Tab-separated table of C-alpha atoms in Angstrom:
chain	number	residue	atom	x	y	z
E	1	UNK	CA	0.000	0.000	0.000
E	2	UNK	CA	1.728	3.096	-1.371
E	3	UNK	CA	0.295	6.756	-0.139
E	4	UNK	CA	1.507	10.208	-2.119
E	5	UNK	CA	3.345	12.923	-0.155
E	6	UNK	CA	2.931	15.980	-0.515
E	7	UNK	CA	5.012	17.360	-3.942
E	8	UNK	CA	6.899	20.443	-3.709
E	9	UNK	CA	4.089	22.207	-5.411
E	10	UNK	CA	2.085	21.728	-2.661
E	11	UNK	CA	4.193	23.124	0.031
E	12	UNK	CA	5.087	26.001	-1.818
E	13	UNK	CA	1.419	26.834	-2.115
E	14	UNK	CA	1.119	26.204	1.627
E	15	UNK	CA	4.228	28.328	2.599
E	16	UNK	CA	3.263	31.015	-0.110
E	17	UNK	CA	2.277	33.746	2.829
E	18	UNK	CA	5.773	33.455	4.037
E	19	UNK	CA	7.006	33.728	0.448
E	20	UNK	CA	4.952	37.016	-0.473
E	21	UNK	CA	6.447	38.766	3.158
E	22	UNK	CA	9.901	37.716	2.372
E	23	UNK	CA	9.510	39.557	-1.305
E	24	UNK	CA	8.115	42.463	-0.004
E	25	UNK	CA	11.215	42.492	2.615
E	26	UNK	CA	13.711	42.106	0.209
E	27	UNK	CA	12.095	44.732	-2.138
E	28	UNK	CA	11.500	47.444	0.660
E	29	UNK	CA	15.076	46.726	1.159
E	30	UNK	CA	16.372	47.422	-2.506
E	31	UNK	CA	14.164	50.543	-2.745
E	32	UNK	CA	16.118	52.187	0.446
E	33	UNK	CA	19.410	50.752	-0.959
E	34	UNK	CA	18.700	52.707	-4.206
E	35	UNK	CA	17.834	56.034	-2.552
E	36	UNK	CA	20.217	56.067	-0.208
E	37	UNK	CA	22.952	55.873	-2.499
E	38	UNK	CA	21.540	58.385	-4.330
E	39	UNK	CA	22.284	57.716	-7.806
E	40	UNK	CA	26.237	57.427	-6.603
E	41	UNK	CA	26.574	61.250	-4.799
E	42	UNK	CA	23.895	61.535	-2.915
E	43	UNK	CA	24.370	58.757	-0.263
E	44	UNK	CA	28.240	58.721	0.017
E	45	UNK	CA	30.364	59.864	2.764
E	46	UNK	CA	31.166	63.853	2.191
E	47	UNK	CA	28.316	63.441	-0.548
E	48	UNK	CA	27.276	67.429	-1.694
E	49	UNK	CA	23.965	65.813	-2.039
E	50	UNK	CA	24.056	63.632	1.206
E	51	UNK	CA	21.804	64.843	4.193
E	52	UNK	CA	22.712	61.968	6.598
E	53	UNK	CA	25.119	63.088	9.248
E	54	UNK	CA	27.838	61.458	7.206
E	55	UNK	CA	27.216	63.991	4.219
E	56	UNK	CA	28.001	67.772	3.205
E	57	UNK	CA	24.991	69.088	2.009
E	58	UNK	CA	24.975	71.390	4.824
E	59	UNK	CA	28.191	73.282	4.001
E	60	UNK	CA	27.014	73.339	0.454
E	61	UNK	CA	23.514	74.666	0.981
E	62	UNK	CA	25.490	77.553	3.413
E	63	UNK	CA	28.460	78.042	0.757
E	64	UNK	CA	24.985	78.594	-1.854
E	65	UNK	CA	23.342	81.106	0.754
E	66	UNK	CA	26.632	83.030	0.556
E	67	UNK	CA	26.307	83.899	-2.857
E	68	UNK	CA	28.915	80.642	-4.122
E	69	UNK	CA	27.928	78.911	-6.920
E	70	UNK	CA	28.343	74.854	-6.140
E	71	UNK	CA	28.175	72.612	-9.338
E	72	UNK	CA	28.340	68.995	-8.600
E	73	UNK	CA	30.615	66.929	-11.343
E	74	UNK	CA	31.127	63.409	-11.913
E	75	UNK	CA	33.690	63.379	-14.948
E	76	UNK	CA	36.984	64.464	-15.456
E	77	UNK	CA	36.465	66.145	-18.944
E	78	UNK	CA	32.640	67.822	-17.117
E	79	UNK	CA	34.767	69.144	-14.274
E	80	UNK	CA	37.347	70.305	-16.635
E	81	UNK	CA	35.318	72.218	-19.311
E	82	UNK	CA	33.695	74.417	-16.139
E	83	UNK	CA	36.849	75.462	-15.278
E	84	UNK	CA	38.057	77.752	-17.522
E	85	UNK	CA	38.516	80.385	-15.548
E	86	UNK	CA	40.637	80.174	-12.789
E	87	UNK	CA	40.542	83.126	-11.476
E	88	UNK	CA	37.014	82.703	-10.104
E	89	UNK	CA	36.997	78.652	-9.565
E	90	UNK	CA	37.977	76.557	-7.432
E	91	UNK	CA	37.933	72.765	-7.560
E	92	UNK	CA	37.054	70.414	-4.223
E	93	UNK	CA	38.140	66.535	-5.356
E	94	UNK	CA	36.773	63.410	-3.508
E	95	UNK	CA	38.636	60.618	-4.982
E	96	UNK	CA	37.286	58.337	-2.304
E	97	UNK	CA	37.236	55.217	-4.615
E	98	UNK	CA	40.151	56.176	-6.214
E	99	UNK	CA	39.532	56.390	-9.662
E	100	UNK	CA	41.954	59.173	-10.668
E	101	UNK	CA	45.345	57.996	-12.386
E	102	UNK	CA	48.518	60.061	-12.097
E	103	UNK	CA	47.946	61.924	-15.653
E	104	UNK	CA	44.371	62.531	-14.762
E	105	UNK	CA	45.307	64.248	-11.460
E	106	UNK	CA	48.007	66.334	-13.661
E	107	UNK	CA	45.425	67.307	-15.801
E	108	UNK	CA	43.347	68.837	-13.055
E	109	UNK	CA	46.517	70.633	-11.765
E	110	UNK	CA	46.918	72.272	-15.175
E	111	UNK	CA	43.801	73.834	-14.728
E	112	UNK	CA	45.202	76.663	-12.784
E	113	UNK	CA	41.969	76.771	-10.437
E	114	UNK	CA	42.756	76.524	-6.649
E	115	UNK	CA	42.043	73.135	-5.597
E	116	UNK	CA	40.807	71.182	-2.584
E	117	UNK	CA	41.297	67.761	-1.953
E	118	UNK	CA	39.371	66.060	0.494
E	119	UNK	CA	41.302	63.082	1.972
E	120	UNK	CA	43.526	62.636	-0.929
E	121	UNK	CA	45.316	59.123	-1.676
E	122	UNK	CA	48.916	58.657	-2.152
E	123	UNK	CA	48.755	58.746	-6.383
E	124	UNK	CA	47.072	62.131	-6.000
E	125	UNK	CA	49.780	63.065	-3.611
E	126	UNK	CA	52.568	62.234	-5.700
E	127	UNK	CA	51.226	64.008	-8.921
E	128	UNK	CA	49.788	67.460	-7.307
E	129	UNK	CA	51.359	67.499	-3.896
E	130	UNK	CA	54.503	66.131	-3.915
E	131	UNK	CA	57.050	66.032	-0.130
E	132	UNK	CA	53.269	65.437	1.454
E	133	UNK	CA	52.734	61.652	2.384
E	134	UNK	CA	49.495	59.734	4.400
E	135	UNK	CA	50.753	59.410	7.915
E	136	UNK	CA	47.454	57.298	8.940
E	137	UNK	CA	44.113	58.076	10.743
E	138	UNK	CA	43.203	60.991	13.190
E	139	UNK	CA	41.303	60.981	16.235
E	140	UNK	CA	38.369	63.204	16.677
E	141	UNK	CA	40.175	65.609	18.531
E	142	UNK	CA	39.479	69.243	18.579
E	143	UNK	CA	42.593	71.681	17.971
E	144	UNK	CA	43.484	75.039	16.991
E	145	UNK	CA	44.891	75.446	13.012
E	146	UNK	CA	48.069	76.761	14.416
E	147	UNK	CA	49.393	77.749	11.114
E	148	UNK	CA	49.726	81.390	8.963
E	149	UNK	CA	47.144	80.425	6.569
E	150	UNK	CA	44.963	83.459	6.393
E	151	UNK	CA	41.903	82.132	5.799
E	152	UNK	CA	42.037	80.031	8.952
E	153	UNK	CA	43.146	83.143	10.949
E	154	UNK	CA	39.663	83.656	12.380
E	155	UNK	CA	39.440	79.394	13.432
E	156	UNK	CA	40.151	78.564	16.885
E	157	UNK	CA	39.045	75.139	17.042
E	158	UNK	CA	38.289	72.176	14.330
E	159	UNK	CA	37.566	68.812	14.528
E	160	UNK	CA	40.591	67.280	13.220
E	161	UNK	CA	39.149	63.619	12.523
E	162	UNK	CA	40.110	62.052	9.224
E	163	UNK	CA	43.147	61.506	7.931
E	164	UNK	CA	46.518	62.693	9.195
E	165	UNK	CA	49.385	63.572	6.620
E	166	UNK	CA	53.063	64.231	7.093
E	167	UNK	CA	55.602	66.544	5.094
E	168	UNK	CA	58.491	65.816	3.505
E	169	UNK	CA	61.241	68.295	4.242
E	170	UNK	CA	64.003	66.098	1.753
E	171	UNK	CA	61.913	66.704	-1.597
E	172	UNK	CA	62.195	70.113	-3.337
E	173	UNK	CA	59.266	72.150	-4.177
E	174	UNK	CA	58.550	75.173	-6.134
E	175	UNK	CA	55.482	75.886	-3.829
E	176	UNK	CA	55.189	77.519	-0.035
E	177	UNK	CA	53.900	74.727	2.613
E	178	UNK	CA	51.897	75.452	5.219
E	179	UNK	CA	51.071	72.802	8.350
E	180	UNK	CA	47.835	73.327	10.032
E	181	UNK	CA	45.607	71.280	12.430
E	182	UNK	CA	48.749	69.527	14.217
E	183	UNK	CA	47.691	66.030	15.719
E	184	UNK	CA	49.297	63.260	17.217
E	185	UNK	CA	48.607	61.105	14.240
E	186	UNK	CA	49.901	64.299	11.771
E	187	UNK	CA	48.614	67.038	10.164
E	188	UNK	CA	44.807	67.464	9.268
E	189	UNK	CA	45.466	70.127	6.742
E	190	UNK	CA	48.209	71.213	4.201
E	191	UNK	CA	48.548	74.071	2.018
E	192	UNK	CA	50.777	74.313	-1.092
E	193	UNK	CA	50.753	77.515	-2.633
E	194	UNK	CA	52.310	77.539	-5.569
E	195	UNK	CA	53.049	80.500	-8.144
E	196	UNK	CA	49.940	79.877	-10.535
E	197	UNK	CA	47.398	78.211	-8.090
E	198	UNK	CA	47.365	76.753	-4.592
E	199	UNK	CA	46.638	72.718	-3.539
E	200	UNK	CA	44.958	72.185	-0.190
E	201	UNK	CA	45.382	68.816	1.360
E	202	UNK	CA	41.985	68.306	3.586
E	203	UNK	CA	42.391	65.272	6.405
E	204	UNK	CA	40.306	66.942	8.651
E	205	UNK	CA	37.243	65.600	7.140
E	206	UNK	CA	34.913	65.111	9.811
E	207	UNK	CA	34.391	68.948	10.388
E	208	UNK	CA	32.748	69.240	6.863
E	209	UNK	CA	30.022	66.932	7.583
E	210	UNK	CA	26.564	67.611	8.493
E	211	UNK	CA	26.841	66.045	12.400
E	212	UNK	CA	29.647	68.076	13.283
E	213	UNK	CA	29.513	71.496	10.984
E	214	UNK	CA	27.350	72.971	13.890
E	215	UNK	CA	29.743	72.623	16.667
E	216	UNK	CA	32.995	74.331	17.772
E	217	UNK	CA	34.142	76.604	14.718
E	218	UNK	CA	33.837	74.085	12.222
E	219	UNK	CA	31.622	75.757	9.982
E	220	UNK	CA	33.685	78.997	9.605
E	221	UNK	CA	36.770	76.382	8.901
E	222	UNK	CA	34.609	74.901	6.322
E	223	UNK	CA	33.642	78.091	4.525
E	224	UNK	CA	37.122	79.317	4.564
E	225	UNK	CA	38.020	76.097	2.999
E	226	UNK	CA	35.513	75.903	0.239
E	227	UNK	CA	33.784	79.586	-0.322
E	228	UNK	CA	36.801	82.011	-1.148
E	229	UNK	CA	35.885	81.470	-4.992
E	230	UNK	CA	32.560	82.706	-6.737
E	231	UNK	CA	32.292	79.180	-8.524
E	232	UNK	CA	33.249	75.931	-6.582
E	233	UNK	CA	33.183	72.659	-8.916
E	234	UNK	CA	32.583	70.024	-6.505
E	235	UNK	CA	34.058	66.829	-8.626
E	236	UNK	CA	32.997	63.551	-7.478
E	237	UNK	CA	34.728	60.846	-9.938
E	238	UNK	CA	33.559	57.969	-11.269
E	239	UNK	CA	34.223	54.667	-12.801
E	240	UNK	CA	33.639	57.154	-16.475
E	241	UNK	CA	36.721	58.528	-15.279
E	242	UNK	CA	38.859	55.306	-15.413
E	243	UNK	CA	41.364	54.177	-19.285
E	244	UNK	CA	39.877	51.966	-21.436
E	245	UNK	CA	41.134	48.613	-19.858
E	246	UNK	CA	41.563	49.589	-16.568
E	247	UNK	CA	39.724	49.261	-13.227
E	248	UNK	CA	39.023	45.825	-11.045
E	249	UNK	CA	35.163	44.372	-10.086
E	250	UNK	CA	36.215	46.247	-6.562
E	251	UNK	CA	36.606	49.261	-8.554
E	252	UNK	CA	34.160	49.537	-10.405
E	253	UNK	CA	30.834	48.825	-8.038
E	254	UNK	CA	29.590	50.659	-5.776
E	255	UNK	CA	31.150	51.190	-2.129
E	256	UNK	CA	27.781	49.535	-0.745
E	257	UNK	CA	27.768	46.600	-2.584
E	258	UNK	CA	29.710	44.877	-0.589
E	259	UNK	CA	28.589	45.852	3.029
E	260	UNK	CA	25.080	44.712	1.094
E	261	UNK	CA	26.432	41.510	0.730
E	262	UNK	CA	28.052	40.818	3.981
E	263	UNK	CA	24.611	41.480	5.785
E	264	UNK	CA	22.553	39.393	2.989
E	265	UNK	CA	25.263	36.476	3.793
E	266	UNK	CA	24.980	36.980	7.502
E	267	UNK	CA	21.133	36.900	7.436
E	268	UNK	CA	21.040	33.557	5.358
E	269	UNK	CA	23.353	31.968	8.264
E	270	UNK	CA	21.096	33.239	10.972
E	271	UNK	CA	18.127	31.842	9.146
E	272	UNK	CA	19.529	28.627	8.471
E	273	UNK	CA	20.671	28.444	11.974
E	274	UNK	CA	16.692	29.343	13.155
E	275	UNK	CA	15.495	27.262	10.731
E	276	UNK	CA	17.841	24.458	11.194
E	277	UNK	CA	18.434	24.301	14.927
E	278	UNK	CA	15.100	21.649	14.777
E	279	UNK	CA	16.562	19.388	12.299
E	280	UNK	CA	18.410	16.166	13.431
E	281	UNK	CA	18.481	12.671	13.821
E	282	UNK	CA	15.178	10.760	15.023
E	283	UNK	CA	15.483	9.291	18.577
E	284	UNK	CA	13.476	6.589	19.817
E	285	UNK	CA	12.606	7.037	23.450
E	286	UNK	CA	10.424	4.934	25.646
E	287	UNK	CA	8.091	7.373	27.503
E	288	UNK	CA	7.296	7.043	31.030
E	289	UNK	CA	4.057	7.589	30.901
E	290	UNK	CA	1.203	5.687	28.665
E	291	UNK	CA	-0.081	8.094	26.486
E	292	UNK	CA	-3.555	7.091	24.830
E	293	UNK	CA	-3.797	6.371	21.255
E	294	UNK	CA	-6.962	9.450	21.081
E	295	UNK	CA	-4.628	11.518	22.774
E	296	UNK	CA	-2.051	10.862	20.128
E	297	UNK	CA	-4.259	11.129	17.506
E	298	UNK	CA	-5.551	14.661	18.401
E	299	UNK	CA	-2.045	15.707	18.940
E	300	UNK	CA	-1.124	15.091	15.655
E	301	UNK	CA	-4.241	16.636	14.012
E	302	UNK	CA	-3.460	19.925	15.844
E	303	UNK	CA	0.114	19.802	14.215
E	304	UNK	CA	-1.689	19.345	10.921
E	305	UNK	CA	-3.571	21.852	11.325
E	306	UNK	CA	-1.222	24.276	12.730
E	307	UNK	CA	0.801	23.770	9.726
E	308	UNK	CA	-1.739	24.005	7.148
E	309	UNK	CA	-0.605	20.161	5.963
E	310	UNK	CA	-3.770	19.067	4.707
E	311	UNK	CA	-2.657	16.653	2.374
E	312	UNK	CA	-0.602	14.743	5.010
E	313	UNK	CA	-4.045	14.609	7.259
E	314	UNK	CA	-5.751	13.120	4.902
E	315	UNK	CA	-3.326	10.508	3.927
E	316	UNK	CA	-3.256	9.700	7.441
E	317	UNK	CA	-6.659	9.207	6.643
E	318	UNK	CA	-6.610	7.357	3.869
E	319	UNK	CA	-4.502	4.301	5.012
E	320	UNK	CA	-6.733	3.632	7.791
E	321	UNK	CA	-9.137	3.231	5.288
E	322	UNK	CA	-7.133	1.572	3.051
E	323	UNK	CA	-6.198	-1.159	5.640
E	324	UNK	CA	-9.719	-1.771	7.310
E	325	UNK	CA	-10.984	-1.932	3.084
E	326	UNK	CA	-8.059	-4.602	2.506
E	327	UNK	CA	-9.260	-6.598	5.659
E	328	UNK	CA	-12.857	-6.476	4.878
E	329	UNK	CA	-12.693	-7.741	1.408
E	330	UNK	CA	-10.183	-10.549	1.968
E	331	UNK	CA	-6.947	-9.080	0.594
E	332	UNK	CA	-3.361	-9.181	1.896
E	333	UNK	CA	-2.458	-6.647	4.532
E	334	UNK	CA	-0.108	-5.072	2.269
E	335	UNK	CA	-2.557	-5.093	-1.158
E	336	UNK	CA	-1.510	-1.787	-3.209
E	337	UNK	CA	-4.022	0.796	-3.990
E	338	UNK	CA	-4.704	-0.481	-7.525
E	339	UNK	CA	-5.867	-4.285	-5.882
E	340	UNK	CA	-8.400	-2.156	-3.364
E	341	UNK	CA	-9.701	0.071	-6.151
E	342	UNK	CA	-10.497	-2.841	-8.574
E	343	UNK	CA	-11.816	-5.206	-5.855
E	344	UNK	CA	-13.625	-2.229	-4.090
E	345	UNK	CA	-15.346	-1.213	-7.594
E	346	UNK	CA	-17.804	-3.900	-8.288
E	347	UNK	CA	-18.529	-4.034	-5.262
E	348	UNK	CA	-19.778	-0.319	-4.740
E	349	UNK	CA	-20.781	-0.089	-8.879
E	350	UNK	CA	-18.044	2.649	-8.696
E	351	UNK	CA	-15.816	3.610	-11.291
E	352	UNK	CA	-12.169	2.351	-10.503
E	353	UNK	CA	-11.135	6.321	-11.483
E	354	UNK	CA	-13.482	8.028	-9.089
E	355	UNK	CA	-12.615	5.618	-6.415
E	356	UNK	CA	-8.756	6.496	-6.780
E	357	UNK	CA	-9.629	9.954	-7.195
E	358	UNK	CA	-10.781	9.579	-3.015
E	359	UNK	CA	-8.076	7.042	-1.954
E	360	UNK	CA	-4.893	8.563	-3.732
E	361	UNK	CA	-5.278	11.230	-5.831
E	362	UNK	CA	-7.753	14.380	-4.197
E	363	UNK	CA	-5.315	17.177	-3.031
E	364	UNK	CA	-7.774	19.302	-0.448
E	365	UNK	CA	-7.156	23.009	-1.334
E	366	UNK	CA	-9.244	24.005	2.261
E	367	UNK	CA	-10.723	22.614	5.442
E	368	UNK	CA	-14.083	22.166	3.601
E	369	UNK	CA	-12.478	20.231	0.818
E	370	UNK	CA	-10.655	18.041	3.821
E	371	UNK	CA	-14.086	17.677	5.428
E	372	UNK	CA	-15.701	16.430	2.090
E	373	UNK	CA	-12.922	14.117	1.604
E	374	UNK	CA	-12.992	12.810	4.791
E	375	UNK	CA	-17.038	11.520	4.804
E	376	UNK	CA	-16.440	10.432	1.219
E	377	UNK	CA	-14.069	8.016	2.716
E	378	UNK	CA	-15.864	6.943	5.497
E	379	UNK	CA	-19.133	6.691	3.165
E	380	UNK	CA	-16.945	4.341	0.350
E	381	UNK	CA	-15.877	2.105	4.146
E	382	UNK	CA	-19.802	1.662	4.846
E	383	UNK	CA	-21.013	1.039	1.522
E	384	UNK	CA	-18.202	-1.651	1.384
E	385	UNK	CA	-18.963	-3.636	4.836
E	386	UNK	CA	-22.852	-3.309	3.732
E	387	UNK	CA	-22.284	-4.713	0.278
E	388	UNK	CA	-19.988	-7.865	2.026
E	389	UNK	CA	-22.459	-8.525	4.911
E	390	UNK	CA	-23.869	-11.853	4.931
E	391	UNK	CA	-27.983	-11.202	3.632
């Protein structure tokens, strides 16, 4: 006697609430991812366009109240063809997936504009700032600029979190260096003013963003910085940026890609460890207590129910009846389905198909469907004993 399990189709069907909420989930989840990168400006660290507390749209939405004109760029040859006049622009650069190449940053030097380089790598270093090297990260400590830059004359204390650089005293330079923001990791600020246009080497980072612009004199550091010019190109660069041939899979996705995938990865091991921590080898344990077979019986019928499993209740069922319809019409204790169906048949003037339908086939889509199922079963059992009982 053979009885069907439920296929995959079924338990799909019966687990397809759980499905639908873990869609919406993962959708709700892409729609924030998209916005908050914000088309690849908006949600970045020091983003112009950012108004998390990790952003700059702050300084920029003063630097426009001040009568500064910020244009946001996101190409080398964009950023390049609005600055044609030096005199009045000045160029902030955040390389911060380092897309730039040694000739690009030379480019951007030739300019002549004043630029600003917020938390530069070593490549732009070497090209544009050369004697100035990446001594490591800076604390969040405040300090005075303790330097003879003029526009920080007014600043008497920054937040010099970031990144800390050193100077060079062997190289040669055709450019005055000034140190500012001393640390104990470095320098949070360097100035090279050269004879055509001046480079500013920004480490002190954290004082441009939105959660900290408000506090100490961070804000007047930041418009000294970044409003001295009428037009400030704020250049953001992008994978357009890198040669034909060039650039890795690291380099070319996004920076949240693969924080994205570290929490997708981590979520599928918590939920296999949930959904697994059940699973294991069947014991066999004597109880010691009785427990009565209607006790049993009702036990099990609640688990069916709980899950939804109606197919499994009814095959349950179905080889009671099977057996007790084997026994009453003389066949073997283990007589397949087919032998009961064609011995059951003439006896019942039933078709073999709609009897097989009941015993085997009917998948209940709801408790009603279960019910009807159920008293078509035990209707087939009596019409069987009746039609076998002596006259």
């Amino acid at each position: 006697m053979s009885v069907v399990t439920p296929t995959l189709g079924a338990r799909l069907r019966s687990a397809r609430v759980w499905i639908a909420l873990a869609a919406v989930a993962l959708a709700g989840a892409i729609v924030v991812t998209l916005l908050g990168v914000g088309g690849g400006t908006g949600g970045r660290p020091l983003g112009p366009e950012n108004a998390a507390p990790a952003g700059a749209k702050a300084v920029v939405e003063v630097l426009r109240d001040e009568g500064v004109g910020v244009t946001v760029t996101t190409s080398l040859g964009d950023t390049l063809s609005r600055s044609t006049d030096p005199t009045r622009t000045a160029i902030v650069v955040d390389d911060a997936d380092g897309f730039l190449t040694g000739s690009q940053w030379a480019r951007l030097a030739g300019t002549g504009a004043s630029l600003v380089l917020l938390a530069p790598s070593q490549t732009a270093l070497d090209s544009i700032a050369p004697g100035v090297t990446e001594a490591g990260p800076s604390d969040d400590d405040v300090v005075a600029p303790r330097c003879d830059v003029e526009i920080l004359s007014r600043v008497d204390r920054v937040d010099a979190g970031g990144i800390a650089y050193a100077i060079d005293d062997s190289g040669s330079r055709d450019s005055d260096t000034a140190a500012c923001l001393p640390t104990d990791a470095g320098l949070g600020l360097v100035e090279l003013a050269g004879p055509d246009s001046t480079v500013t080497v920004v480490g002190a980072t954290t004082a441009l963003t939105n959660e900290s612009v408000g506090s100490d004199d961070n804000a007047a550091y930041a418009l000294a910085l970044l409003g001295g010019s009428p037009e400030l190109v704020w250049y953001l660069p992008s994978a357009t940026d890198l040669p034909e041939g060039e650039g890795t899979l690291a380099t070319l996705t996004p920076s949240w890609v693969t924080p994205a995938l570290v929490v997708l990865l981590l979520t599928g091991v918590a939920a296999m460890v949930w959904r697994g921590r059940r699973l294991g080898p069947l014991v066999v344990e004597r109880l010691p207590v009785t427990v009565k077979a209607a006790e049993t019986t009702e036990g099990r019928a609640r688990l069916y129910e709980r899950s939804g499993d109606r197919r499994h209740a009814l095959d349950q069922l179905r080889i009671g009846t099977l057996g007790r319809l084997a026994r009453v019409t003389g066949l073997a204790a283990g007589a397949s389905v087919d032998e009961i169906v064609d011995r059951v048949a003439p006896l019942v003037s039933a078709p073999p198909a709609a009897l097989r339908h009941v015993l085997l086939d009917a998948d209940p889509a709801d408790d009603r469907e279960l019910l009807s199922l159920s008293d078509a079963l035990l209707d087939l059992e009596r019409a069987v004993r009746a039609a076998v009982a002596p006259s």
